[in-house]
PDB file of C-alpha atoms in Angstrom:
ATOM      1  CA  MET X   1       6.183  31.254  -0.057  1.00  0.00           C
ATOM      2  CA  SER X   2       6.033  27.994  -2.163  1.00  0.00           C
ATOM      3  CA  LEU X   3       4.067  25.020  -0.963  1.00  0.00           C
ATOM      4  CA  MET X   4       5.182  23.155  -3.764  1.00  0.00           C
ATOM      5  CA  LYS X   5       8.992  23.442  -2.749  1.00  0.00           C
ATOM      6  CA  THR X   6       7.822  22.562   0.734  1.00  0.00           C
ATOM      7  CA  LEU X   7       5.999  19.309  -0.591  1.00  0.00           C
ATOM      8  CA  ALA X   8       9.279  18.443  -2.358  1.00  0.00           C
ATOM      9  CA  LYS X   9      11.439  18.714   0.760  1.00  0.00           C
ATOM     10  CA  VAL X  10       8.795  16.920   2.892  1.00  0.00           C
ATOM     11  CA  ALA X  11       8.923  14.054   0.294  1.00  0.00           C
ATOM     12  CA  ILE X  12      12.516  13.598   0.803  1.00  0.00           C
ATOM     13  CA  GLY X  13      12.434  14.070   4.593  1.00  0.00           C
ATOM     14  CA  VAL X  14       9.586  11.370   4.758  1.00  0.00           C
ATOM     15  CA  ALA X  15      12.038   8.992   3.038  1.00  0.00           C
ATOM     16  CA  VAL X  16      14.521   9.685   5.405  1.00  0.00           C
ATOM     17  CA  ALA X  17      12.432   9.508   8.496  1.00  0.00           C
ATOM     18  CA  LYS X  18      10.950   6.132   7.030  1.00  0.00           C
ATOM     19  CA  GLY X  19      14.353   4.672   6.331  1.00  0.00           C
ATOM     20  CA  ALA X  20      14.807   4.717   2.711  1.00  0.00           C
ATOM     21  CA  GLN X  21      18.423   3.605   2.117  1.00  0.00           C
ATOM     22  CA  LYS X  22      18.661   2.705  -1.552  1.00  0.00           C
ATOM     23  CA  MET X  23      17.047   3.414  -4.988  1.00  0.00           C
ATOM     24  CA  MET X  24      15.316   1.004  -7.302  1.00  0.00           C
ATOM     25  CA  GLN X  25      13.737   3.116  -9.911  1.00  0.00           C
ATOM     26  CA  GLY X  26      12.573   1.523 -12.933  1.00  0.00           C
ATOM     27  CA  GLY X  27      11.084  -1.611 -10.902  1.00  0.00           C
ATOM     28  CA  LYS X  28      14.479  -2.744  -9.709  1.00  0.00           C
ATOM     29  CA  GLY X  29      14.397  -5.089  -6.703  1.00  0.00           C
ATOM     30  CA  ALA X  30      11.669  -7.347  -5.439  1.00  0.00           C
ATOM     31  CA  ASN X  31       8.634  -5.781  -7.438  1.00  0.00           C
ATOM     32  CA  THR X  32      10.125  -5.768 -10.842  1.00  0.00           C
ATOM     33  CA  GLY X  33       8.345  -4.365 -13.880  1.00  0.00           C
ATOM     34  CA  GLY X  34       5.613  -2.886 -11.770  1.00  0.00           C
ATOM     35  CA  GLN X  35       4.468  -6.442 -10.876  1.00  0.00           C
ATOM     36  CA  VAL X  36       3.451  -6.937  -7.004  1.00  0.00           C
ATOM     37  CA  ALA X  37       4.969  -9.662  -4.910  1.00  0.00           C
ATOM     38  CA  SER X  38       1.900 -10.485  -2.777  1.00  0.00           C
ATOM     39  CA  ASP X  39      -1.725 -11.553  -3.673  1.00  0.00           C
ATOM     40  CA  GLY X  40      -2.956  -8.412  -1.974  1.00  0.00           C
ATOM     41  CA  LEU X  41      -3.391  -7.217   1.625  1.00  0.00           C
ATOM     42  CA  PHE X  42      -7.075  -7.368   1.379  1.00  0.00           C
ATOM     43  CA  ARG X  43      -9.308 -10.041  -0.308  1.00  0.00           C
ATOM     44  CA  GLY X  44     -12.041  -9.633  -2.873  1.00  0.00           C
ATOM     45  CA  ASP X  45     -14.545  -8.871   0.075  1.00  0.00           C
ATOM     46  CA  HIS X  46     -11.948  -6.400   1.470  1.00  0.00           C
ATOM     47  CA  SER X  47     -11.271  -8.554   4.569  1.00  0.00           C
ATOM     48  CA  PRO X  48      -7.389  -8.407   5.628  1.00  0.00           C
ATOM     49  CA  VAL X  49      -5.112 -10.808   4.557  1.00  0.00           C
ATOM     50  CA  GLN X  50      -1.344 -11.252   5.662  1.00  0.00           C
ATOM     51  CA  ALA X  51       0.945  -8.220   4.731  1.00  0.00           C
ATOM     52  CA  ASP X  52       3.877  -8.984   2.187  1.00  0.00           C
ATOM     53  CA  ALA X  53       6.982  -9.446   4.260  1.00  0.00           C
ATOM     54  CA  GLN X  54       9.093  -7.915   1.220  1.00  0.00           C
ATOM     55  CA  SER X  55       7.064  -4.696   1.060  1.00  0.00           C
ATOM     56  CA  GLY X  56       8.975  -1.525   1.705  1.00  0.00           C
ATOM     57  CA  ASN X  57       8.565   1.953   1.668  1.00  0.00           C
ATOM     58  CA  PRO X  58       7.603   3.028  -1.960  1.00  0.00           C
ATOM     59  CA  LEU X  59       9.847   6.157  -1.849  1.00  0.00           C
ATOM     60  CA  GLU X  60      12.907   3.647  -1.933  1.00  0.00           C
ATOM     61  CA  GLY X  61      11.850   2.972  -5.462  1.00  0.00           C
ATOM     62  CA  MET X  62      11.770   6.562  -6.385  1.00  0.00           C
ATOM     63  CA  MET X  63      14.500   8.287  -4.531  1.00  0.00           C
ATOM     64  CA  ASP X  64      17.100   8.181  -7.544  1.00  0.00           C
ATOM     65  CA  SER X  65      14.551  10.107  -9.628  1.00  0.00           C
ATOM     66  CA  ILE X  66      13.626  12.576  -6.872  1.00  0.00           C
ATOM     67  CA  LEU X  67      17.236  13.397  -5.903  1.00  0.00           C
ATOM     68  CA  GLY X  68      18.778  13.146  -9.174  1.00  0.00           C
ATOM     69  CA  GLY X  69      19.237  16.323 -11.320  1.00  0.00           C
ATOM     70  CA  GLY X  70      15.767  17.259 -12.740  1.00  0.00           C
ATOM     71  CA  GLY X  71      14.878  13.452 -12.106  1.00  0.00           C
ATOM     72  CA  GLY X  72      11.637  14.341 -10.527  1.00  0.00           C
ATOM     73  CA  GLY X  73      10.429  16.029 -13.799  1.00  0.00           C
ATOM     74  CA  ALA X  74       7.465  14.584 -16.053  1.00  0.00           C
ATOM     75  CA  ALA X  75       9.710  13.788 -18.836  1.00  0.00           C
ATOM     76  CA  GLN X  76      11.921  11.432 -17.006  1.00  0.00           C
ATOM     77  CA  GLY X  77       9.059  10.036 -14.798  1.00  0.00           C
ATOM     78  CA  GLY X  78       9.725   9.930 -11.131  1.00  0.00           C
ATOM     79  CA  LEU X  79       7.231  11.520  -8.564  1.00  0.00           C
ATOM     80  CA  GLY X  80       6.127  14.291 -10.743  1.00  0.00           C
ATOM     81  CA  GLY X  81       5.749  11.921 -13.775  1.00  0.00           C
ATOM     82  CA  LEU X  82       3.494   9.676 -12.000  1.00  0.00           C
ATOM     83  CA  LEU X  83       1.631  12.562 -10.306  1.00  0.00           C
ATOM     84  CA  ASP X  84       0.332  13.617 -13.622  1.00  0.00           C
ATOM     85  CA  GLN X  85      -0.331  10.269 -14.794  1.00  0.00           C
ATOM     86  CA  PHE X  86      -2.892  10.100 -11.929  1.00  0.00           C
ATOM     87  CA  SER X  87      -4.718  13.124 -12.627  1.00  0.00           C
ATOM     88  CA  GLY X  88      -8.568  12.702 -13.542  1.00  0.00           C
ATOM     89  CA  SER X  89     -11.272  10.497 -12.138  1.00  0.00           C
ATOM     90  CA  ASP X  90     -10.656   7.251 -14.045  1.00  0.00           C
ATOM     91  CA  GLY X  91     -11.773   4.508 -11.753  1.00  0.00           C
ATOM     92  CA  VAL X  92     -13.463   6.936  -9.251  1.00  0.00           C
ATOM     93  CA  ASP X  93     -17.208   6.977  -8.411  1.00  0.00           C
ATOM     94  CA  THR X  94     -17.720  10.574  -8.730  1.00  0.00           C
ATOM     95  CA  ALA X  95     -21.632  10.395  -8.725  1.00  0.00           C
ATOM     96  CA  ALA X  96     -20.851   9.467  -4.951  1.00  0.00           C
ATOM     97  CA  ARG X  97     -18.333  12.513  -4.257  1.00  0.00           C
ATOM     98  CA  PRO X  98     -19.447  16.045  -3.932  1.00  0.00           C
ATOM     99  CA  GLN X  99     -17.874  18.471  -6.730  1.00  0.00           C
ATOM    100  CA  SER X 100     -16.901  21.069  -4.298  1.00  0.00           C
ATOM    101  CA  PRO X 101     -14.434  20.062  -1.341  1.00  0.00           C
ATOM    102  CA  ALA X 102     -15.640  20.375   2.084  1.00  0.00           C
ATOM    103  CA  GLY X 103     -12.927  21.172   4.595  1.00  0.00           C
ATOM    104  CA  LEU X 104     -10.152  22.654   2.333  1.00  0.00           C
ATOM    105  CA  GLU X 105     -10.870  26.249   3.582  1.00  0.00           C
ATOM    106  CA  ASP X 106     -10.105  24.730   7.254  1.00  0.00           C
ATOM    107  CA  LEU X 107      -7.020  23.107   5.954  1.00  0.00           C
ATOM    108  CA  LEU X 108      -5.372  25.784   3.920  1.00  0.00           C
ATOM    109  CA  GLY X 109      -6.866  28.987   5.528  1.00  0.00           C
ATOM    110  CA  GLY X 110      -3.905  30.222   7.342  1.00  0.00           C
ATOM    111  CA  LEU X 111      -1.682  30.143   4.225  1.00  0.00           C
ATOM    112  CA  GLY X 112      -2.489  33.344   2.516  1.00  0.00           C
ATOM    113  CA  GLY X 113      -3.434  33.948  -1.229  1.00  0.00           C
ATOM    114  CA  GLY X 114      -6.045  36.584  -1.082  1.00  0.00           C
ATOM    115  CA  THR X 115      -9.655  36.416   0.573  1.00  0.00           C
ATOM    116  CA  GLY X 116     -10.242  33.176   2.176  1.00  0.00           C
ATOM    117  CA  GLY X 117      -6.661  32.131   1.659  1.00  0.00           C
ATOM    118  CA  LEU X 118      -5.721  29.306  -0.513  1.00  0.00           C
ATOM    119  CA  GLY X 119      -8.684  27.223   0.915  1.00  0.00           C
ATOM    120  CA  GLY X 120     -11.207  29.177  -1.468  1.00  0.00           C
ATOM    121  CA  LEU X 121      -9.405  27.586  -4.490  1.00  0.00           C
ATOM    122  CA  LEU X 122      -9.684  24.128  -6.348  1.00  0.00           C
ATOM    123  CA  GLY X 123     -13.347  24.080  -6.614  1.00  0.00           C
ATOM    124  CA  GLY X 124     -13.018  22.868 -10.034  1.00  0.00           C
ATOM    125  CA  LEU X 125      -9.976  21.806 -11.900  1.00  0.00           C
ATOM    126  CA  ALA X 126     -10.705  22.327 -15.430  1.00  0.00           C
ATOM    127  CA  GLY X 127      -7.560  20.506 -16.422  1.00  0.00           C
ATOM    128  CA  ALA X 128      -5.239  23.214 -14.619  1.00  0.00           C
ATOM    129  CA  LEU X 129      -3.858  20.531 -12.445  1.00  0.00           C
ATOM    130  CA  GLY X 130      -3.323  17.619 -15.149  1.00  0.00           C
ATOM    131  CA  GLY X 131      -0.575  16.455 -17.326  1.00  0.00           C
ATOM    132  CA  GLY X 132       1.024  18.646 -20.013  1.00  0.00           C
ATOM    133  CA  GLY X 133       2.949  21.619 -19.925  1.00  0.00           C
ATOM    134  CA  GLY X 134       2.890  23.265 -16.596  1.00  0.00           C
ATOM    135  CA  GLY X 135       1.084  20.383 -15.003  1.00  0.00           C
ATOM    136  CA  LEU X 136       0.981  19.679 -11.159  1.00  0.00           C
ATOM    137  CA  GLY X 137       3.326  16.804 -11.615  1.00  0.00           C
ATOM    138  CA  GLU X 138       5.671  18.742 -14.086  1.00  0.00           C
ATOM    139  CA  VAL X 139       5.954  21.755 -11.565  1.00  0.00           C
ATOM    140  CA  LEU X 140       6.551  19.562  -8.538  1.00  0.00           C
ATOM    141  CA  GLY X 141       9.163  17.526 -10.564  1.00  0.00           C
ATOM    142  CA  SER X 142      11.121  20.773 -11.451  1.00  0.00           C
ATOM    143  CA  GLN X 143      11.361  21.263  -7.623  1.00  0.00           C
ATOM    144  CA  PHE X 144      13.725  18.450  -7.277  1.00  0.00           C
ATOM    145  CA  ASP X 145      16.426  19.797 -10.116  1.00  0.00           C
ATOM    146  CA  SER X 146      19.777  20.119  -9.116  1.00  0.00           C
ATOM    147  CA  THR X 147      19.696  23.663 -10.788  1.00  0.00           C
ATOM    148  CA  PRO X 148      17.188  25.479  -8.418  1.00  0.00           C
ATOM    149  CA  GLN X 149      16.505  28.305 -11.205  1.00  0.00           C
ATOM    150  CA  LYS X 150      15.158  25.796 -13.439  1.00  0.00           C
ATOM    151  CA  ALA X 151      12.175  25.149 -10.941  1.00  0.00           C
ATOM    152  CA  LYS X 152       8.862  26.188 -12.518  1.00  0.00           C
ATOM    153  CA  ALA X 153       6.556  28.541 -10.628  1.00  0.00           C
ATOM    154  CA  PRO X 154       3.253  27.036  -9.380  1.00  0.00           C
ATOM    155  CA  SER X 155       0.164  28.598  -9.957  1.00  0.00           C
ATOM    156  CA  GLN X 156      -2.360  29.284  -7.145  1.00  0.00           C
ATOM    157  CA  ASP X 157      -4.313  26.399  -7.812  1.00  0.00           C
ATOM    158  CA  GLN X 158      -1.243  24.350  -7.743  1.00  0.00           C
ATOM    159  CA  GLU X 159      -0.056  25.759  -4.306  1.00  0.00           C
ATOM    160  CA  ALA X 160      -3.255  24.864  -2.998  1.00  0.00           C
ATOM    161  CA  ALA X 161      -2.871  21.458  -4.217  1.00  0.00           C
ATOM    162  CA  ALA X 162       0.446  21.158  -2.740  1.00  0.00           C
ATOM    163  CA  GLY X 163      -0.837  21.785   0.645  1.00  0.00           C
ATOM    164  CA  LEU X 164      -3.600  19.252   0.326  1.00  0.00           C
ATOM    165  CA  MET X 165      -1.069  16.635  -0.714  1.00  0.00           C
ATOM    166  CA  LEU X 166       1.321  17.592   1.965  1.00  0.00           C
ATOM    167  CA  ALA X 167      -1.627  16.810   4.744  1.00  0.00           C
ATOM    168  CA  ALA X 168      -2.177  13.529   2.908  1.00  0.00           C
ATOM    169  CA  MET X 169       1.455  12.424   2.888  1.00  0.00           C
ATOM    170  CA  LEU X 170       2.107  13.457   6.496  1.00  0.00           C
ATOM    171  CA  GLN X 171      -1.090  11.773   7.763  1.00  0.00           C
ATOM    172  CA  ALA X 172      -0.110   8.654   6.227  1.00  0.00           C
ATOM    173  CA  ALA X 173       3.285   8.572   7.590  1.00  0.00           C
ATOM    174  CA  LYS X 174       1.178   8.653  10.993  1.00  0.00           C
ATOM    175  CA  SER X 175      -1.083   5.827  10.189  1.00  0.00           C
ATOM    176  CA  ASP X 176       0.751   3.087  11.867  1.00  0.00           C
ATOM    177  CA  GLY X 177       0.871   4.594  15.096  1.00  0.00           C
ATOM    178  CA  LYS X 178       4.727   4.773  15.164  1.00  0.00           C
ATOM    179  CA  PHE X 179       5.449   7.895  13.627  1.00  0.00           C
ATOM    180  CA  ASP X 180       7.459   9.343  16.812  1.00  0.00           C
ATOM    181  CA  GLN X 181       9.242  12.675  17.671  1.00  0.00           C
ATOM    182  CA  ALA X 182      12.565  11.612  16.229  1.00  0.00           C
ATOM    183  CA  GLU X 183      10.829  10.768  12.733  1.00  0.00           C
ATOM    184  CA  GLN X 184       9.075  14.236  12.893  1.00  0.00           C
ATOM    185  CA  ALA X 185      12.216  16.043  13.731  1.00  0.00           C
ATOM    186  CA  LYS X 186      13.677  14.681  10.495  1.00  0.00           C
ATOM    187  CA  ILE X 187      10.958  15.918   8.461  1.00  0.00           C
ATOM    188  CA  MET X 188      11.326  19.386   9.968  1.00  0.00           C
ATOM    189  CA  ASP X 189      14.924  19.546   9.458  1.00  0.00           C
ATOM    190  CA  LYS X 190      14.699  18.886   5.896  1.00  0.00           C
ATOM    191  CA  LEU X 191      12.605  22.066   5.398  1.00  0.00           C
ATOM    192  CA  GLY X 192      15.580  24.428   5.693  1.00  0.00           C
ATOM    193  CA  ASP X 193      14.683  27.926   4.519  1.00  0.00           C
ATOM    194  CA  VAL X 194      10.787  28.082   4.340  1.00  0.00           C
ATOM    195  CA  SER X 195       8.378  30.701   5.798  1.00  0.00           C
ATOM    196  CA  ALA X 196       6.841  30.671   9.039  1.00  0.00           C
ATOM    197  CA  ALA X 197       3.527  29.968   7.598  1.00  0.00           C
ATOM    198  CA  GLU X 198       5.027  26.662   5.645  1.00  0.00           C
ATOM    199  CA  ARG X 199       6.590  25.483   8.625  1.00  0.00           C
ATOM    200  CA  ASP X 200       3.630  26.078  10.884  1.00  0.00           C
ATOM    201  CA  PHE X 201       1.649  24.128   8.572  1.00  0.00           C
ATOM    202  CA  VAL X 202       3.779  21.139   8.293  1.00  0.00           C
ATOM    203  CA  ASN X 203       4.155  20.901  12.174  1.00  0.00           C
ATOM    204  CA  ARG X 204       0.379  21.355  12.606  1.00  0.00           C
ATOM    205  CA  GLU X 205      -0.112  18.631  10.265  1.00  0.00           C
ATOM    206  CA  LEU X 206       2.260  16.589  12.176  1.00  0.00           C
ATOM    207  CA  GLN X 207       0.399  16.882  15.333  1.00  0.00           C
ATOM    208  CA  LYS X 208      -3.065  16.355  14.110  1.00  0.00           C
ATOM    209  CA  PRO X 209      -4.817  13.169  14.777  1.00  0.00           C
ATOM    210  CA  VAL X 210      -5.555  10.611  11.576  1.00  0.00           C
ATOM    211  CA  ASP X 211      -8.839  11.658  10.163  1.00  0.00           C
ATOM    212  CA  VAL X 212      -9.561  10.047   6.871  1.00  0.00           C
ATOM    213  CA  ALA X 213     -12.919  11.303   6.375  1.00  0.00           C
ATOM    214  CA  GLY X 214     -11.651  14.936   6.952  1.00  0.00           C
ATOM    215  CA  LEU X 215      -9.012  14.421   4.403  1.00  0.00           C
ATOM    216  CA  ALA X 216     -11.100  12.684   1.824  1.00  0.00           C
ATOM    217  CA  ASN X 217     -13.936  15.473   2.435  1.00  0.00           C
ATOM    218  CA  ALA X 218     -10.985  18.185   1.465  1.00  0.00           C
ATOM    219  CA  VAL X 219     -10.166  16.572  -1.881  1.00  0.00           C
ATOM    220  CA  PRO X 220     -11.734  18.120  -5.119  1.00  0.00           C
ATOM    221  CA  GLN X 221     -13.255  15.819  -7.824  1.00  0.00           C
ATOM    222  CA  GLY X 222     -10.150  14.905 -10.152  1.00  0.00           C
ATOM    223  CA  MET X 223      -7.421  14.726  -7.549  1.00  0.00           C
ATOM    224  CA  GLU X 224      -8.564  11.557  -5.771  1.00  0.00           C
ATOM    225  CA  ARG X 225      -5.932   9.135  -7.153  1.00  0.00           C
ATOM    226  CA  GLN X 226      -3.112  11.829  -6.821  1.00  0.00           C
ATOM    227  CA  VAL X 227      -4.021  12.326  -3.180  1.00  0.00           C
ATOM    228  CA  TYR X 228      -4.123   8.557  -2.629  1.00  0.00           C
ATOM    229  CA  MET X 229      -0.801   8.196  -4.379  1.00  0.00           C
ATOM    230  CA  MET X 230       0.909  10.808  -2.091  1.00  0.00           C
ATOM    231  CA  SER X 231      -0.361   8.884   0.771  1.00  0.00           C
ATOM    232  CA  VAL X 232       1.102   5.631  -0.442  1.00  0.00           C
ATOM    233  CA  LEU X 233       4.155   7.518  -0.598  1.00  0.00           C
ATOM    234  CA  GLY X 234       4.353   8.284   3.088  1.00  0.00           C
ATOM    235  CA  ILE X 235       3.606   4.524   4.047  1.00  0.00           C
ATOM    236  CA  ASP X 236       5.938   1.513   4.515  1.00  0.00           C
ATOM    237  CA  LEU X 237       3.299  -0.818   3.576  1.00  0.00           C
ATOM    238  CA  ASP X 238       4.528  -3.630   5.993  1.00  0.00           C
ATOM    239  CA  SER X 239       1.683  -3.717   8.593  1.00  0.00           C
ATOM    240  CA  GLN X 240      -2.126  -4.395   8.570  1.00  0.00           C
ATOM    241  CA  GLU X 241      -2.647  -0.889  10.018  1.00  0.00           C
ATOM    242  CA  GLU X 242      -1.194   0.740   7.127  1.00  0.00           C
ATOM    243  CA  ALA X 243      -3.033  -1.460   4.708  1.00  0.00           C
ATOM    244  CA  LYS X 244      -6.497  -0.711   6.566  1.00  0.00           C
ATOM    245  CA  TYR X 245      -5.395   2.959   6.460  1.00  0.00           C
ATOM    246  CA  LEU X 246      -4.941   2.874   2.468  1.00  0.00           C
ATOM    247  CA  HIS X 247      -8.123   0.871   2.239  1.00  0.00           C
ATOM    248  CA  ASP X 248     -10.288   3.336   4.344  1.00  0.00           C
ATOM    249  CA  LEU X 249      -8.762   6.340   2.553  1.00  0.00           C
ATOM    250  CA  ALA X 250      -9.682   4.717  -1.196  1.00  0.00           C
ATOM    251  CA  SER X 251     -13.180   4.000   0.028  1.00  0.00           C
ATOM    252  CA  ALA X 252     -13.647   7.583   1.322  1.00  0.00           C
ATOM    253  CA  LEU X 253     -12.340   8.961  -1.909  1.00  0.00           C
ATOM    254  CA  HIS X 254     -14.621   6.365  -3.790  1.00  0.00           C
ATOM    255  CA  ILE X 255     -11.581   4.879  -5.600  1.00  0.00           C
ATOM    256  CA  GLN X 256     -12.563   1.518  -7.202  1.00  0.00           C
ATOM    257  CA  PRO X 257     -10.327  -1.578  -6.139  1.00  0.00           C
ATOM    258  CA  GLN X 258      -9.180  -2.293  -9.603  1.00  0.00           C
ATOM    259  CA  ALA X 259      -7.992   1.579  -9.845  1.00  0.00           C
ATOM    260  CA  VAL X 260      -6.358   1.400  -6.583  1.00  0.00           C
ATOM    261  CA  ASN X 261      -4.386  -1.767  -7.573  1.00  0.00           C
ATOM    262  CA  ALA X 262      -3.316   0.182 -10.796  1.00  0.00           C
ATOM    263  CA  VAL X 263      -1.920   2.997  -8.814  1.00  0.00           C
ATOM    264  CA  HIS X 264       0.108   0.505  -6.710  1.00  0.00           C
ATOM    265  CA  ASP X 265       1.296  -1.321  -9.855  1.00  0.00           C
ATOM    266  CA  LYS X 266       2.654   2.064 -11.352  1.00  0.00           C
ATOM    267  CA  MET X 267       4.512   2.601  -8.355  1.00  0.00           C
ATOM    268  CA  SER X 268       5.979  -0.993  -7.950  1.00  0.00           C
ATOM    269  CA  VAL X 269       4.598  -1.497  -4.652  1.00  0.00           C
ATOM    270  CA  PRO X 270       2.302  -4.316  -3.097  1.00  0.00           C
ATOM    271  CA  ARG X 271      -1.263  -4.381  -3.985  1.00  0.00           C
ATOM    272  CA  ILE X 272      -4.059  -4.187  -1.132  1.00  0.00           C
ATOM    273  CA  TYR X 273      -6.672  -5.856  -3.119  1.00  0.00           C
ATOM    274  CA  ARG X 274      -6.737  -9.331  -4.425  1.00  0.00           C
TER     275      ARG X 274
END
């Protein structure tokens, strides 16, 4: 079983389902150099403003490094590199968040990994999921390598983190209410040879209703921005419904608006706050 590999496959599947057609890695396209093209989808008081018509699926800007040989690794940037950059709680009001997540056991409990399943993990990060050798992003990035034997083996904590990020990405993909059966089928088709438990997990998350509070309650301290980033990857960000979903998730995770904007800038996607 490898939820990390499943996460990599779902990232590609979401890109296909959401209609990614071309690559713009490195800031190519409308949002060059990490600068957003709009003034933001929310005003300073968080009231909505007009969505940017040029905004597109952020995965379009990352698919070169996701699909290229080893392109997702931390050394080259890409999805894994970004993920490691967002480890830790900078820009998060940690005082307002519980140290131990609630609901993670329910989310991951059916996936094995000893007594209590994987849900018993991630109570404290202790740097194990951050950047550096074998960090979460580096391990995820290695799953995209064109030489499969070069993929790094994830730790049990990293497997649990991958399951949480799978749930975040799939929930975000449904946030505009337009994620139909055909799009879901595209994701399931990308899974390929995975265990029954992994396939059931993905299918179960696809069928669940959107629950921002439930997801936020399952996120341990230090993973807020990583989970938020993976949520952005599942969204086209071309509607107010999607912008509001990201606003609600950021609020539930107690990520400050300027930190949210910094994530969007790094990903070369429109900001949601002015």
